Amino acid sequence: MKGIISAGLAMKEEITAGEIVVERKEYIARTIGARMTADNVEVVKSANIIVLAVKPQQMGTVLEELKPYLTVDHLLISIAAGIRISYIESKLNVGVRVIRVMPNNPCLVAASASAFSLGKCAKPHDKDLVMRILQSVGIAFQVDEKLLDAVTGLSGSGPAFVYLVIESMADGGVLAGLPRDISQKLAAQTVLGAAKTVLETNGHPGFLKDMVASPAGTTIEGLKVLEKAAVRGAFIEAVEAAAKKSKELGEKS
């Protein structure tokens, strides 16, 4: 919502958000200024672009509730992990436009990495709109739906893997004698800087790694420990496992 407003795609008065948790509803109303309701049907009646930001397990119930009110005039954007477009379309009236999106947690700070796929009724202008929405909070790519499970495993789940890296590096700094607050900030800024270097130079991470690792120096000594612990393989398997789980969620639906 913040990205949409800051990008000028909509004014806060034009946004209606459905939220049943009172504290969260009050927080969004206070910080964003969107109109709040606990009634999903009211959201659908007040807008023609609907974002389904619900857990995968809730999707069936929510679609059943909204089906009578969704028409060909509605664009439905789903961010539910693993829930396939064909499942969503099967629960709706014919002609409702559907786009499935996999965003990630850093959209909270306008640094999201997202991908999306189009349903059979989605129009070119729908694609352009979703691209603008997602680019208002980061970067976005259109992909075939079969690739969204891989996107979920990589950029969808990936922030949690990186948070673990930051926490672990900060712990290492504390072990080496740094105060906790300084160590955490140094660790987080180090990850941010490394990511920014990859994006802005378009350099291969392996090449950039070698730039830092001087002969017989401190970095190569640390890298030896990481390789011995099979950290590289663990990250590959973590992404693979998350992607597999996303696929399983889709198959269950």
Coordinates of C-alpha atoms in Angstrom, one line a residue:
M1 CA 0.0 0.0 0.0
K2 CA 2.8 2.4 0.8
G3 CA 4.5 1.7 -2.5
I4 CA 1.3 2.1 -4.5
I5 CA 0.6 5.5 -2.8
S6 CA 4.2 6.8 -3.1
A7 CA 4.3 5.8 -6.8
G8 CA 1.1 7.7 -7.4
L9 CA -0.8 4.7 -8.6
A10 CA -3.6 5.4 -6.1
M11 CA -4.4 7.8 -3.4
K12 CA -4.8 6.5 0.2
E13 CA -8.5 7.4 0.1
E14 CA -8.9 5.0 -2.9
I15 CA -7.6 2.0 -1.0
T16 CA -9.8 -0.3 1.1
A17 CA -8.1 -3.0 3.2
G18 CA -9.7 -6.0 4.8
E19 CA -8.3 -6.9 8.2
I20 CA -9.9 -8.8 11.1
V21 CA -7.2 -8.2 13.7
V22 CA -8.2 -5.0 15.5
E23 CA -4.7 -3.9 16.4
R24 CA -3.5 -4.3 12.9
K25 CA -6.5 -2.6 11.4
E26 CA -5.9 0.4 13.6
Y27 CA -2.2 0.5 12.8
I28 CA -2.8 0.5 9.0
A29 CA -5.5 3.2 9.3
R30 CA -3.2 5.3 11.4
T31 CA 0.0 4.9 9.4
I32 CA -1.3 4.6 5.8
G33 CA -4.7 6.2 5.9
A34 CA -6.5 3.5 3.9
R35 CA -10.1 2.8 4.6
M36 CA -10.3 -0.3 6.8
T37 CA -13.0 -3.0 7.1
A38 CA -13.2 -6.5 8.5
D39 CA -15.6 -7.5 5.7
N40 CA -13.9 -8.9 2.6
V41 CA -17.1 -8.5 0.5
E42 CA -17.0 -4.8 1.3
V43 CA -13.5 -4.7 -0.2
V44 CA -14.7 -6.3 -3.4
K45 CA -17.7 -4.0 -3.7
S46 CA -15.5 -0.9 -3.4
A47 CA -12.7 -1.8 -5.8
N48 CA -12.0 -3.5 -9.2
I49 CA -8.4 -4.5 -8.3
I50 CA -8.3 -7.0 -5.5
V51 CA -5.1 -8.2 -3.8
L52 CA -5.6 -11.6 -2.1
A53 CA -3.0 -11.4 0.7
V54 CA -4.1 -14.5 2.5
K55 CA -2.4 -17.8 3.6
P56 CA -2.6 -20.6 1.1
Q57 CA -4.7 -22.6 3.5
Q58 CA -7.4 -19.9 3.6
M59 CA -7.6 -19.4 -0.2
G60 CA -10.5 -21.8 -0.8
T61 CA -12.7 -20.3 1.9
V62 CA -12.0 -16.7 0.8
L63 CA -12.7 -17.4 -2.9
E64 CA -16.0 -19.1 -2.0
E65 CA -17.0 -16.0 0.0
L66 CA -16.1 -13.6 -2.8
K67 CA -17.2 -15.6 -5.9
P68 CA -20.7 -14.1 -6.1
Y69 CA -19.3 -10.6 -6.2
L70 CA -16.4 -11.0 -8.6
T71 CA -17.0 -10.2 -12.2
V72 CA -15.1 -9.7 -15.5
D73 CA -14.5 -6.1 -14.3
H74 CA -12.3 -7.4 -11.5
L75 CA -8.5 -8.1 -11.6
L76 CA -7.6 -10.5 -8.9
I77 CA -3.9 -10.5 -7.7
S78 CA -3.0 -13.5 -5.6
I79 CA 0.2 -13.6 -3.4
A80 CA -0.7 -16.9 -1.8
A81 CA 2.4 -19.2 -2.0
G82 CA 1.9 -22.3 -4.1
I83 CA -1.8 -21.7 -5.0
R84 CA -2.0 -22.2 -8.8
I85 CA -3.9 -19.9 -11.2
S86 CA -6.0 -22.8 -12.4
Y87 CA -7.2 -23.5 -8.9
I88 CA -8.1 -19.8 -8.4
E89 CA -9.9 -19.6 -11.7
S90 CA -11.8 -22.8 -11.0
K91 CA -13.4 -21.2 -7.9
L92 CA -14.5 -18.0 -9.7
N93 CA -17.0 -17.0 -12.3
V94 CA -15.8 -17.2 -15.9
G95 CA -13.9 -14.1 -17.1
V96 CA -12.4 -12.9 -13.8
R97 CA -8.9 -11.8 -14.6
V98 CA -6.2 -13.5 -12.4
I99 CA -2.5 -12.8 -11.9
R100 CA -0.4 -14.8 -9.5
V101 CA 2.4 -13.0 -7.8
M102 CA 5.3 -14.1 -5.6
P103 CA 6.6 -11.0 -3.7
N104 CA 8.8 -11.1 -0.7
N105 CA 9.2 -9.6 2.8
P106 CA 11.6 -6.7 1.9
C107 CA 8.7 -5.0 0.0
L108 CA 8.2 -3.4 3.5
V109 CA 11.3 -1.3 2.7
A110 CA 10.8 -1.0 -1.0
A111 CA 13.4 -3.6 -1.8
S112 CA 11.3 -6.5 -2.9
A113 CA 12.2 -9.1 -5.5
S114 CA 9.0 -10.4 -7.2
A115 CA 7.8 -12.4 -10.1
F116 CA 4.3 -12.9 -11.5
S117 CA 2.3 -15.0 -14.0
L118 CA -0.8 -14.2 -16.0
G119 CA -4.1 -16.1 -15.9
K120 CA -5.9 -17.0 -19.1
C121 CA -8.2 -14.0 -18.9
A122 CA -5.6 -11.4 -17.9
K123 CA -5.1 -8.5 -20.3
P124 CA -1.9 -6.7 -21.4
H125 CA -2.9 -3.7 -19.4
D126 CA -3.3 -5.9 -16.4
K127 CA 0.2 -7.1 -16.8
D128 CA 1.5 -3.5 -17.1
L129 CA -0.4 -2.5 -14.0
V130 CA 0.9 -5.4 -11.9
M131 CA 4.4 -4.6 -13.1
R132 CA 4.1 -1.0 -12.0
I133 CA 2.7 -2.0 -8.6
L134 CA 5.5 -4.4 -7.9
Q135 CA 8.2 -2.0 -9.2
S136 CA 6.9 0.5 -6.7
V137 CA 8.4 -1.7 -4.0
G138 CA 11.4 -3.2 -5.8
I139 CA 12.1 -5.3 -8.9
A140 CA 9.8 -7.6 -10.8
F141 CA 9.8 -10.2 -13.6
Q142 CA 7.1 -11.9 -15.6
V143 CA 7.7 -15.7 -15.7
D144 CA 5.9 -18.9 -16.7
E145 CA 3.8 -20.1 -13.8
K146 CA 5.8 -23.3 -13.6
L147 CA 8.8 -21.2 -12.5
L148 CA 7.0 -19.5 -9.6
D149 CA 7.8 -22.4 -7.2
A150 CA 11.5 -21.8 -7.9
V151 CA 10.9 -18.0 -7.3
T152 CA 9.1 -18.9 -4.0
G153 CA 12.1 -21.0 -2.9
L154 CA 14.6 -18.4 -3.9
S155 CA 13.3 -14.8 -3.3
G156 CA 10.1 -15.7 -1.4
S157 CA 11.8 -17.7 1.3
G158 CA 15.3 -16.3 0.8
P159 CA 15.0 -13.3 3.1
A160 CA 14.7 -15.6 6.0
F161 CA 17.9 -17.4 5.0
V162 CA 19.7 -14.1 4.7
Y163 CA 18.3 -12.9 8.1
L164 CA 19.9 -16.1 9.5
V165 CA 23.2 -15.1 7.9
I166 CA 23.0 -11.6 9.4
E167 CA 22.2 -13.0 12.8
S168 CA 25.0 -15.6 12.6
M169 CA 27.5 -13.0 11.4
A170 CA 26.5 -10.7 14.2
D171 CA 27.0 -13.5 16.7
G172 CA 30.4 -14.0 15.3
G173 CA 31.2 -10.3 15.8
V174 CA 30.0 -10.6 19.4
L175 CA 32.2 -13.6 19.9
A176 CA 35.1 -11.6 18.6
G177 CA 34.4 -8.8 21.1
L178 CA 32.1 -6.4 19.4
P179 CA 29.0 -4.9 21.2
R180 CA 25.8 -6.5 20.0
D181 CA 24.3 -3.4 18.6
I182 CA 27.4 -2.5 16.6
S183 CA 27.9 -6.0 15.4
Q184 CA 24.3 -6.4 14.1
K185 CA 24.5 -3.1 12.2
L186 CA 27.9 -4.0 10.7
A187 CA 26.6 -7.4 9.7
A188 CA 23.4 -6.0 8.1
Q189 CA 25.3 -3.3 6.3
T190 CA 27.8 -5.8 5.0
V191 CA 25.0 -7.9 3.5
L192 CA 23.4 -4.8 2.0
G193 CA 26.6 -3.6 0.5
A194 CA 27.5 -7.0 -1.0
A195 CA 24.0 -7.3 -2.6
K196 CA 24.2 -3.7 -3.9
T197 CA 27.6 -4.4 -5.4
V198 CA 26.3 -7.5 -7.3
L199 CA 23.3 -5.5 -8.6
E200 CA 25.1 -2.4 -9.6
T201 CA 28.2 -4.0 -11.2
N202 CA 26.4 -7.0 -12.5
G203 CA 29.5 -8.9 -11.5
H204 CA 29.5 -12.6 -10.8
P205 CA 29.4 -13.3 -7.0
G206 CA 32.3 -15.7 -7.4
F207 CA 34.5 -13.0 -9.1
L208 CA 33.6 -10.4 -6.4
K209 CA 34.3 -13.0 -3.7
D210 CA 37.8 -13.6 -5.1
M211 CA 38.4 -9.8 -5.1
V212 CA 38.0 -9.8 -1.3
A213 CA 40.0 -13.0 -0.7
S214 CA 43.7 -12.0 -0.6
P215 CA 46.4 -14.7 -0.6
A216 CA 46.9 -16.2 2.9
G217 CA 44.6 -13.5 4.2
T218 CA 41.7 -13.4 6.7
T219 CA 38.9 -13.8 4.2
I220 CA 40.2 -17.0 2.6
E221 CA 40.6 -18.4 6.1
G222 CA 37.0 -17.7 6.8
L223 CA 35.9 -19.1 3.5
K224 CA 37.7 -22.3 4.2
V225 CA 35.6 -22.8 7.3
L226 CA 32.4 -22.2 5.3
E227 CA 33.4 -24.6 2.6
K228 CA 34.3 -27.2 5.2
A229 CA 30.8 -26.8 6.8
A230 CA 29.2 -27.2 3.3
V231 CA 27.4 -23.9 3.7
R232 CA 27.2 -23.4 -0.1
G233 CA 25.4 -26.8 -0.5
A234 CA 23.2 -26.1 2.5
F235 CA 21.9 -22.9 0.8
I236 CA 21.3 -24.7 -2.4
E237 CA 19.3 -27.4 -0.6
A238 CA 17.4 -24.8 1.4
V239 CA 16.1 -23.1 -1.8
E240 CA 15.4 -26.5 -3.4
A241 CA 13.4 -27.6 -0.3
A242 CA 11.4 -24.3 -0.1
A243 CA 10.6 -24.6 -3.9
K244 CA 9.5 -28.2 -3.4
K245 CA 7.2 -27.2 -0.5
S246 CA 5.6 -24.5 -2.7
K247 CA 5.0 -27.1 -5.4
E248 CA 3.4 -29.5 -2.8
L249 CA 1.1 -26.7 -1.6
G250 CA -0.1 -26.2 -5.2
E251 CA -0.7 -29.9 -5.7
K252 CA -2.8 -30.1 -2.5
S253 CA -5.0 -27.3 -3.8

